[in-house]
Tab-separated table of C-alpha atoms in Angstrom:
chain	number	residue	atom	x	y	z
A	1	MET	CA	-25.439	7.850	-18.392
A	2	SER	CA	-24.088	4.767	-19.988
A	3	LEU	CA	-25.353	3.086	-23.140
A	4	LYS	CA	-26.225	0.000	-21.016
A	5	VAL	CA	-28.275	1.940	-18.699
A	6	VAL	CA	-30.050	3.860	-21.434
A	7	ALA	CA	-30.809	0.641	-23.343
A	8	SER	CA	-32.162	-1.033	-20.134
A	9	ALA	CA	-34.413	1.981	-19.391
A	10	ILE	CA	-35.833	1.856	-22.977
A	11	VAL	CA	-36.569	-1.846	-22.820
A	12	LEU	CA	-38.054	-1.652	-19.314
A	13	SER	CA	-40.089	1.479	-20.224
A	14	ALA	CA	-41.341	0.010	-23.417
A	15	ALA	CA	-42.430	-3.099	-21.692
A	16	SER	CA	-44.337	-0.971	-19.149
A	17	VAL	CA	-45.931	1.134	-21.939
A	18	THR	CA	-47.138	-2.117	-23.634
A	19	VAL	CA	-48.694	-3.325	-20.346
A	20	GLU	CA	-50.582	-0.015	-19.722
A	21	GLY	CA	-52.065	0.021	-23.187
A	22	PHE	CA	-50.186	2.844	-24.735
A	23	LEU	CA	-49.458	0.757	-27.708
A	24	SER	CA	-52.804	-0.249	-29.427
A	25	SER	CA	-51.964	-3.420	-31.293
A	26	SER	CA	-49.686	-6.341	-30.052
A	27	ARG	CA	-48.900	-7.130	-33.799
A	28	ASP	CA	-46.966	-3.821	-34.087
A	29	VAL	CA	-44.933	-4.653	-31.147
A	30	MET	CA	-41.307	-5.903	-31.368
A	31	THR	CA	-39.660	-6.605	-28.029
A	32	GLY	CA	-42.138	-4.253	-26.315
A	33	ILE	CA	-41.641	-1.290	-28.926
A	34	ASN	CA	-44.122	-0.192	-31.559
A	35	VAL	CA	-42.147	-0.322	-34.646
A	36	LYS	CA	-44.331	2.289	-36.285
A	37	SER	CA	-43.820	4.774	-33.459
A	38	SER	CA	-41.925	7.894	-34.449
A	39	PRO	CA	-38.861	8.847	-32.409
A	40	SER	CA	-40.765	11.588	-30.628
A	41	SER	CA	-43.438	9.221	-29.706
A	42	LEU	CA	-41.037	6.681	-28.343
A	43	ILE	CA	-39.322	9.338	-26.251
A	44	HIS	CA	-42.786	10.396	-24.947
A	45	GLN	CA	-43.701	6.850	-24.078
A	46	THR	CA	-40.322	6.286	-22.461
A	47	SER	CA	-40.689	9.306	-20.534
A	48	LEU	CA	-44.060	8.295	-19.124
A	49	ALA	CA	-42.845	4.932	-18.062
A	50	SER	CA	-39.652	6.281	-16.530
A	51	THR	CA	-41.774	8.734	-14.521
A	52	ALA	CA	-43.780	5.994	-13.111
A	53	SER	CA	-40.814	3.808	-12.489
A	54	SER	CA	-39.095	6.727	-10.678
A	55	THR	CA	-42.060	7.312	-8.494
A	56	SER	CA	-42.096	3.537	-7.437
A	57	SER	CA	-38.385	3.602	-6.902
A	58	SER	CA	-38.756	6.832	-4.764
A	59	ALA	CA	-41.391	5.166	-2.610
A	60	SER	CA	-39.278	2.157	-2.140
A	61	SER	CA	-36.330	4.294	-1.120
A	62	THR	CA	-38.513	6.049	1.352
A	63	SER	CA	-39.571	2.810	2.816
A	64	ASN	CA	-36.040	1.659	3.193
A	65	ALA	CA	-35.169	4.923	4.799
A	66	GLU	CA	-37.857	4.456	7.347
A	67	GLU	CA	-36.586	0.966	7.976
A	68	ALA	CA	-33.089	2.238	8.605
A	69	SER	CA	-34.209	5.072	10.747
A	70	ALA	CA	-36.162	2.582	12.931
A	71	GLY	CA	-32.794	0.615	13.482
A	72	ALA	CA	-33.639	-2.385	11.363
A	73	VAL	CA	-30.529	-4.376	10.230
A	74	ARG	CA	-30.495	-4.787	6.389
A	75	GLY	CA	-27.184	-6.396	5.974
A	76	ILE	CA	-24.148	-7.764	7.775
A	77	ILE	CA	-20.560	-8.182	6.780
A	78	PHE	CA	-18.079	-9.786	9.119
A	79	ASP	CA	-14.871	-11.815	9.261
A	80	ILE	CA	-14.509	-14.567	11.814
A	81	ASP	CA	-10.757	-14.936	12.672
A	82	GLY	CA	-10.166	-12.487	15.432
A	83	THR	CA	-13.418	-10.813	15.056
A	84	LEU	CA	-16.201	-13.173	16.136
A	85	ALA	CA	-13.851	-15.775	17.569
A	86	ASP	CA	-10.613	-15.557	19.481
A	87	SER	CA	-9.023	-18.050	17.170
A	88	TRP	CA	-5.158	-17.445	17.407
A	89	ASN	CA	-4.866	-20.416	19.817
A	90	LEU	CA	-6.365	-22.797	16.888
A	91	GLY	CA	-3.582	-21.922	14.655
A	92	PHE	CA	-0.962	-22.371	17.413
A	93	GLN	CA	-2.390	-25.761	18.467
A	94	ALA	CA	-2.408	-26.931	14.799
A	95	THR	CA	1.113	-25.751	14.408
A	96	LEU	CA	2.243	-27.693	17.539
A	97	THR	CA	0.459	-30.775	16.445
A	98	VAL	CA	2.146	-30.616	12.988
A	99	LEU	CA	5.635	-29.937	14.349
A	100	ALA	CA	5.317	-32.701	16.930
A	101	LYS	CA	4.278	-35.201	14.254
A	102	TYR	CA	7.265	-34.182	12.039
A	103	HIS	CA	9.658	-34.415	15.010
A	104	ASN	CA	8.392	-37.913	15.884
A	105	GLU	CA	8.926	-39.054	12.285
A	106	ASN	CA	12.540	-37.949	12.294
A	107	ASN	CA	13.696	-38.466	15.977
A	108	GLU	CA	13.632	-41.210	18.510
A	109	GLU	CA	12.445	-39.148	21.490
A	110	PRO	CA	8.709	-38.584	21.107
A	111	LEU	CA	7.032	-35.173	21.681
A	112	THR	CA	3.514	-34.192	21.929
A	113	ALA	CA	1.640	-30.757	20.995
A	114	GLU	CA	1.911	-30.116	24.672
A	115	THR	CA	5.683	-30.715	25.050
A	116	TYR	CA	6.892	-29.318	21.691
A	117	PRO	CA	9.387	-26.418	22.312
A	118	LEU	CA	7.606	-23.618	20.486
A	119	THR	CA	6.416	-20.648	22.522
A	120	SER	CA	3.471	-18.484	21.450
A	121	GLU	CA	5.983	-15.602	20.844
A	122	GLU	CA	7.719	-17.693	18.357
A	123	TYR	CA	4.610	-18.797	16.668
A	124	HIS	CA	3.509	-15.132	16.253
A	125	TYR	CA	6.781	-14.072	14.901
A	126	GLY	CA	6.632	-16.904	12.247
A	127	CYS	CA	3.286	-15.761	11.128
A	128	ARG	CA	4.880	-12.999	9.028
A	129	TYR	CA	5.729	-15.773	6.648
A	130	THR	CA	3.445	-17.881	4.484
A	131	THR	CA	2.192	-21.076	6.283
A	132	PRO	CA	4.559	-23.582	4.367
A	133	GLU	CA	7.481	-21.152	4.925
A	134	ARG	CA	6.710	-20.649	8.540
A	135	LEU	CA	6.552	-24.357	9.244
A	136	ALA	CA	9.736	-25.284	7.423
A	137	ARG	CA	11.482	-22.588	9.599
A	138	HIS	CA	10.025	-23.998	12.676
A	139	VAL	CA	11.444	-27.336	12.015
A	140	GLY	CA	14.918	-25.871	11.494
A	141	LEU	CA	15.345	-25.637	7.647
A	142	ASP	CA	16.811	-22.652	6.017
A	143	PRO	CA	15.355	-21.160	2.754
A	144	ASP	CA	18.424	-22.462	0.846
A	145	HIS	CA	17.877	-26.082	2.010
A	146	PRO	CA	17.061	-28.347	-0.828
A	147	SER	CA	13.967	-29.668	1.057
A	148	PHE	CA	12.727	-26.325	2.380
A	149	GLU	CA	10.050	-25.918	-0.232
A	150	SER	CA	8.796	-29.520	-0.340
A	151	VAL	CA	8.800	-29.959	3.463
A	152	GLY	CA	7.055	-26.675	3.878
A	153	GLU	CA	4.283	-27.617	1.350
A	154	ASP	CA	3.791	-30.943	3.102
A	155	LEU	CA	3.594	-29.428	6.564
A	156	GLY	CA	1.292	-26.676	5.308
A	157	ALA	CA	-1.242	-29.207	3.959
A	158	GLN	CA	-1.191	-31.063	7.310
A	159	PHE	CA	-1.620	-27.717	9.123
A	160	ASP	CA	-4.746	-26.971	6.952
A	161	ASP	CA	-6.289	-30.405	8.043
A	162	TYR	CA	-5.552	-29.933	11.726
A	163	TYR	CA	-6.747	-26.306	11.544
A	164	VAL	CA	-10.328	-27.751	10.708
A	165	GLN	CA	-10.131	-30.792	12.926
A	166	LEU	CA	-8.994	-28.790	16.060
A	167	VAL	CA	-11.899	-26.330	16.181
A	168	ASP	CA	-13.665	-26.274	19.515
A	169	GLN	CA	-14.597	-23.849	22.135
A	170	LYS	CA	-11.152	-23.936	23.679
A	171	THR	CA	-9.181	-23.186	20.478
A	172	ALA	CA	-11.722	-20.853	18.770
A	173	GLY	CA	-14.307	-19.805	21.223
A	174	PHE	CA	-16.550	-16.709	20.608
A	175	TYR	CA	-15.714	-13.501	22.343
A	176	ASP	CA	-18.054	-12.480	25.032
A	177	GLY	CA	-21.534	-11.572	23.739
A	178	ILE	CA	-20.898	-12.948	20.165
A	179	GLY	CA	-22.915	-16.071	20.543
A	180	ALA	CA	-25.972	-14.219	21.927
A	181	MET	CA	-25.644	-11.706	19.206
A	182	LEU	CA	-25.678	-14.359	16.342
A	183	VAL	CA	-28.658	-16.015	17.912
A	184	LYS	CA	-30.529	-12.653	17.915
A	185	LEU	CA	-29.586	-12.108	14.349
A	186	HIS	CA	-30.813	-15.420	13.188
A	187	CYS	CA	-34.030	-14.767	14.989
A	188	GLY	CA	-34.632	-11.343	13.440
A	189	GLU	CA	-34.300	-9.804	16.865
A	190	MET	CA	-31.196	-7.715	16.188
A	191	SER	CA	-31.400	-3.998	15.513
A	192	ARG	CA	-28.524	-1.417	15.380
A	193	THR	CA	-29.512	0.020	18.727
A	194	ASP	CA	-28.561	-3.404	20.258
A	195	SER	CA	-24.950	-3.074	19.110
A	196	THR	CA	-24.371	0.731	19.057
A	197	GLY	CA	-26.880	1.938	21.727
A	198	GLU	CA	-28.236	4.421	19.190
A	199	SER	CA	-30.257	4.330	16.066
A	200	GLY	CA	-29.323	5.880	12.669
């Protein structure tokens, strides 16, 4: 047991002892510990309070276990990209928008996100790189090009903006059943049996 745990236990136990009247005089109390108590007395007092605390903790654990066995949801951890929402198309559309804008600033023939010549396969292959490096490569720059890094950083910042602006049901819609599940969770109507088919 660490010193921090021991110190915390002594402080909490002493406070409990004070409340329950084991210490006869408040003027002899310093931070909840009777300064005239012998070491053996303090240990005895701490033991009494620790026993009470353990009993309370045990009851709480039993209650939590009963809730868990009943299928109650006590906590949820999830990630959204590719877990709740089918969002790969959001990144693809943001990429096409950024690349079309860059093309139009540097070429006479205009392109749109719909007509820019980048396939989904090329997009997925590029995702092995960081966003700035990926976008710089998509516009035809090699890593040794003097503008590779600056162009990549600029395009990356634009991508981040479009990634937020382009969010909708078409680019990042929920997978089937996710919307209903979130509503049930929000309303407190979700249990583990709803998602797993069994409790425990």
